[in-house]
């Protein structure tokens, strides 16, 4: 049996890397974070041997085969570059939403080094996303011609792991729509509404004629409301808000799935490890910069009120 | 003291025509009028220019209903027992038919879309207003129980400020009852056929008008981009409301029998999810799975006829008229222009 893959965690949220800890194919080697206190605490909680505030030196620790970046900050490119320079396969769980050029550079670096980088939004790993994609791939739907995708954060500001900005939702949902349709995006048109433009309906057109409507809002709808309706030439599928096999029905806030995020992170880690161990295709759809480029175009359309071309690029 | 009994309203069925094989007179209006307690079907007639085949269809209907087939529309229009016309004549003969009926002060229910051009709708508006007759486009979806309840909730402010409306109207069945299991695309395109329904429903629920349209369209299900069977619209309405809708006709394969028909309204205080098929469950039986509806739910066409009778009785307030056909058609035409040019079309 092969040795488990040694992983360095860059970040300090133990809940986000629980998926790695539960993988028999992986072994947590240590934690690197800007804050010594946080790094030490995370390492202790995860049962790691080592911690550091210096990512570059941590990447050189013996036994580190790969790197999991779980940080959204201005240092993402620097960390990713260090990982590729050190020859470490990398999983970016929550990379920044800007800019497409940044992600192109990072991707190119890993591709040139023959290293595996999985930087797709974790949203793509959620049950509904994976289900629709597998249906599309299997031919059950025929060619996908319409996607209606909704992701709303709730009308009241709140804290917690699900809280997300409109930029992040833009990237996630556009990436997902493009992944499901599996065609070249052609143009976008964004209508904005709500308080401080916190609500958007983005129409994404594809060269083959398919259309996706992505409805996103950070101050609208029930908390965590998600819905998808996908129409293909041979069939259609509806993913309801209660797609989770485990549903929490509290009295004071709307229902929410239990474990949705955790399963998605686990699926991301498994996909990444598959790629490292067996050379499986890591792309699982367009790389990060595609969704980011689409989000940039959508934002531009929202500002101008015009239809704008989509040029996300694919390399 | 008892109220004086209201006069029964005599109905003249004018034409069993529709584009392609569509026959709403046969499938929708005739049975609804026949069953409605306020209406009596008194005759069937056609425009003089109809084909022999169409005339045969109308004669057959008259025989089936046990009423007279009247060879001449003009002769039929002078009959005192005719109060209302159910107009299902071809689009090229629709305006002249309406003009003649209005000249004889006959009320009308007109198949949707009421006309294919805004100029025709404007002329219909003009002549029916001048004659002071009720002229109702058959936008029956707004009379669905679910839509009426939703409109009330919006009006009462239960959703707070309305942010957006989203609609999916995907029909997975044929154009007629006889061809329910053999769907084909409508000859004039499903955007022209179907857009009127969700647009009218959205206007009715939101009480505001569409100000701009962006759309895409295609022929995905029936082979060929010329066969427009599906469209997606992004609309801006007054008060900052956004709407998106998908409309089309899908094949039976792979789609739930009947299709999808739903609305979702997003407001500052809540969200409203509407199953416009008004189903209470899904039946998995020997045939394809289909949604089932509770017995006793009022059919939207019957509810529309209730409103038609009320409007004729009172004339004080006619809630649905040519003024509603115009914006629905304007959005449809703008959607086609937008899809062709790839631009946003302002109304």
PDB file of C-alpha atoms in Angstrom, chain A residues 140 143 145-146 148 150 152 155 187-189 191-195 199-201 203 205 208-213 215 219-222 225 227-229 231-238 305-307, chain B residues 163-168 170 212-214 216-221 230 232-236 240 242-246 250-251 253-256 260 262 264 266-271 273 342-344:
ATOM      1  CA  UNK A 140     -29.509  11.654 -19.215  1.00  0.00           C
ATOM      2  CA  UNK A 143     -27.499  18.698 -24.266  1.00  0.00           C
ATOM      3  CA  UNK A 145     -29.845  24.260 -22.925  1.00  0.00           C
ATOM      4  CA  UNK A 146     -31.062  26.125 -19.843  1.00  0.00           C
ATOM      5  CA  UNK A 148     -31.643  28.457 -13.577  1.00  0.00           C
ATOM      6  CA  UNK A 150     -30.272  30.533  -7.330  1.00  0.00           C
ATOM      7  CA  UNK A 152     -29.368  33.676  -1.695  1.00  0.00           C
ATOM      8  CA  UNK A 155     -32.234  39.094   4.016  1.00  0.00           C
ATOM      9  CA  UNK A 187     -21.937  37.009 -23.379  1.00  0.00           C
ATOM     10  CA  UNK A 188     -23.363  38.213 -20.083  1.00  0.00           C
ATOM     11  CA  UNK A 189     -26.023  40.612 -19.019  1.00  0.00           C
ATOM     12  CA  UNK A 191     -29.498  43.236 -13.779  1.00  0.00           C
ATOM     13  CA  UNK A 192     -28.901  44.617 -10.314  1.00  0.00           C
ATOM     14  CA  UNK A 193     -31.308  45.362  -7.515  1.00  0.00           C
ATOM     15  CA  UNK A 194     -31.777  45.321  -3.802  1.00  0.00           C
ATOM     16  CA  UNK A 195     -30.068  47.287  -1.091  1.00  0.00           C
ATOM     17  CA  UNK A 199     -28.966  41.260  -5.596  1.00  0.00           C
ATOM     18  CA  UNK A 200     -28.201  40.288  -9.194  1.00  0.00           C
ATOM     19  CA  UNK A 201     -29.750  38.300 -12.003  1.00  0.00           C
ATOM     20  CA  UNK A 203     -27.964  36.034 -17.945  1.00  0.00           C
ATOM     21  CA  UNK A 205     -25.285  33.004 -22.999  1.00  0.00           C
ATOM     22  CA  UNK A 208     -24.108  26.727 -28.647  1.00  0.00           C
ATOM     23  CA  UNK A 209     -27.295  28.611 -27.771  1.00  0.00           C
ATOM     24  CA  UNK A 210     -27.702  27.582 -24.137  1.00  0.00           C
ATOM     25  CA  UNK A 211     -28.632  30.203 -21.551  1.00  0.00           C
ATOM     26  CA  UNK A 212     -28.099  30.316 -17.810  1.00  0.00           C
ATOM     27  CA  UNK A 213     -29.812  32.590 -15.324  1.00  0.00           C
ATOM     28  CA  UNK A 215     -29.698  34.716  -9.349  1.00  0.00           C
ATOM     29  CA  UNK A 219     -29.335  40.422   1.477  1.00  0.00           C
ATOM     30  CA  UNK A 220     -32.281  38.627  -0.012  1.00  0.00           C
ATOM     31  CA  UNK A 221     -34.381  35.538   0.418  1.00  0.00           C
ATOM     32  CA  UNK A 222     -34.318  32.885   3.090  1.00  0.00           C
ATOM     33  CA  UNK A 225     -31.636  29.377  -0.147  1.00  0.00           C
ATOM     34  CA  UNK A 227     -32.358  26.095  -6.106  1.00  0.00           C
ATOM     35  CA  UNK A 228     -31.521  24.779  -9.546  1.00  0.00           C
ATOM     36  CA  UNK A 229     -33.583  23.947 -12.606  1.00  0.00           C
ATOM     37  CA  UNK A 231     -33.272  21.715 -18.903  1.00  0.00           C
ATOM     38  CA  UNK A 232     -31.637  19.532 -21.494  1.00  0.00           C
ATOM     39  CA  UNK A 233     -32.740  18.394 -24.917  1.00  0.00           C
ATOM     40  CA  UNK A 234     -33.662  15.013 -23.454  1.00  0.00           C
ATOM     41  CA  UNK A 235     -34.847  15.872 -19.971  1.00  0.00           C
ATOM     42  CA  UNK A 236     -34.812  18.242 -17.054  1.00  0.00           C
ATOM     43  CA  UNK A 237     -33.878  18.132 -13.405  1.00  0.00           C
ATOM     44  CA  UNK A 238     -34.989  20.233 -10.476  1.00  0.00           C
ATOM     45  CA  UNK A 305     -26.263  48.061 -17.947  1.00  0.00           C
ATOM     46  CA  UNK A 306     -25.029  46.602 -21.233  1.00  0.00           C
ATOM     47  CA  UNK A 307     -24.532  43.131 -22.628  1.00  0.00           C
TER      48      UNK A 307
ATOM     49  CA  UNK B 163     -37.247  42.628  -5.538  1.00  0.00           C
ATOM     50  CA  UNK B 164     -37.708  40.025  -8.250  1.00  0.00           C
ATOM     51  CA  UNK B 165     -40.004  37.503  -9.898  1.00  0.00           C
ATOM     52  CA  UNK B 166     -38.821  34.329 -11.569  1.00  0.00           C
ATOM     53  CA  UNK B 167     -40.994  32.158 -13.771  1.00  0.00           C
ATOM     54  CA  UNK B 168     -40.567  28.883 -15.584  1.00  0.00           C
ATOM     55  CA  UNK B 170     -42.135  24.715 -19.828  1.00  0.00           C
ATOM     56  CA  UNK B 212     -36.677  46.691 -20.805  1.00  0.00           C
ATOM     57  CA  UNK B 213     -36.067  43.224 -22.214  1.00  0.00           C
ATOM     58  CA  UNK B 214     -33.048  41.045 -22.832  1.00  0.00           C
ATOM     59  CA  UNK B 216     -32.244  34.552 -25.933  1.00  0.00           C
ATOM     60  CA  UNK B 217     -34.117  31.953 -27.929  1.00  0.00           C
ATOM     61  CA  UNK B 218     -33.487  28.763 -29.820  1.00  0.00           C
ATOM     62  CA  UNK B 219     -34.846  25.633 -31.392  1.00  0.00           C
ATOM     63  CA  UNK B 220     -33.524  22.887 -29.184  1.00  0.00           C
ATOM     64  CA  UNK B 221     -36.188  20.238 -29.040  1.00  0.00           C
ATOM     65  CA  UNK B 230     -37.545  27.846 -26.105  1.00  0.00           C
ATOM     66  CA  UNK B 232     -35.208  32.983 -21.820  1.00  0.00           C
ATOM     67  CA  UNK B 233     -36.077  36.562 -20.859  1.00  0.00           C
ATOM     68  CA  UNK B 234     -34.552  38.996 -18.392  1.00  0.00           C
ATOM     69  CA  UNK B 235     -36.899  41.890 -17.688  1.00  0.00           C
ATOM     70  CA  UNK B 236     -36.724  45.165 -15.826  1.00  0.00           C
ATOM     71  CA  UNK B 240     -36.765  48.387  -9.604  1.00  0.00           C
ATOM     72  CA  UNK B 242     -36.346  42.362 -11.888  1.00  0.00           C
ATOM     73  CA  UNK B 243     -37.955  39.379 -13.606  1.00  0.00           C
ATOM     74  CA  UNK B 244     -36.572  36.376 -15.404  1.00  0.00           C
ATOM     75  CA  UNK B 245     -38.550  33.764 -17.240  1.00  0.00           C
ATOM     76  CA  UNK B 246     -38.088  30.699 -19.336  1.00  0.00           C
ATOM     77  CA  UNK B 250     -40.340  20.407 -24.464  1.00  0.00           C
ATOM     78  CA  UNK B 251     -40.803  16.867 -25.715  1.00  0.00           C
ATOM     79  CA  UNK B 253     -39.310  12.306 -23.087  1.00  0.00           C
ATOM     80  CA  UNK B 254     -37.461  13.205 -19.954  1.00  0.00           C
ATOM     81  CA  UNK B 255     -39.901  15.785 -18.662  1.00  0.00           C
ATOM     82  CA  UNK B 256     -42.602  15.449 -16.073  1.00  0.00           C
ATOM     83  CA  UNK B 260     -43.146  22.928 -15.247  1.00  0.00           C
ATOM     84  CA  UNK B 262     -43.996  27.980 -11.389  1.00  0.00           C
ATOM     85  CA  UNK B 264     -40.984  32.614  -7.284  1.00  0.00           C
ATOM     86  CA  UNK B 266     -38.446  37.573  -3.821  1.00  0.00           C
ATOM     87  CA  UNK B 267     -39.288  40.400  -1.460  1.00  0.00           C
ATOM     88  CA  UNK B 268     -37.581  42.263   1.327  1.00  0.00           C
ATOM     89  CA  UNK B 269     -39.706  40.452   3.900  1.00  0.00           C
ATOM     90  CA  UNK B 270     -40.228  37.051   2.372  1.00  0.00           C
ATOM     91  CA  UNK B 271     -40.256  34.742  -0.592  1.00  0.00           C
ATOM     92  CA  UNK B 273     -43.004  30.030  -4.191  1.00  0.00           C
ATOM     93  CA  UNK B 342     -28.014  40.443 -28.731  1.00  0.00           C
ATOM     94  CA  UNK B 343     -28.882  43.775 -27.159  1.00  0.00           C
ATOM     95  CA  UNK B 344     -31.146  45.093 -24.437  1.00  0.00           C
TER      96      UNK B 344
END
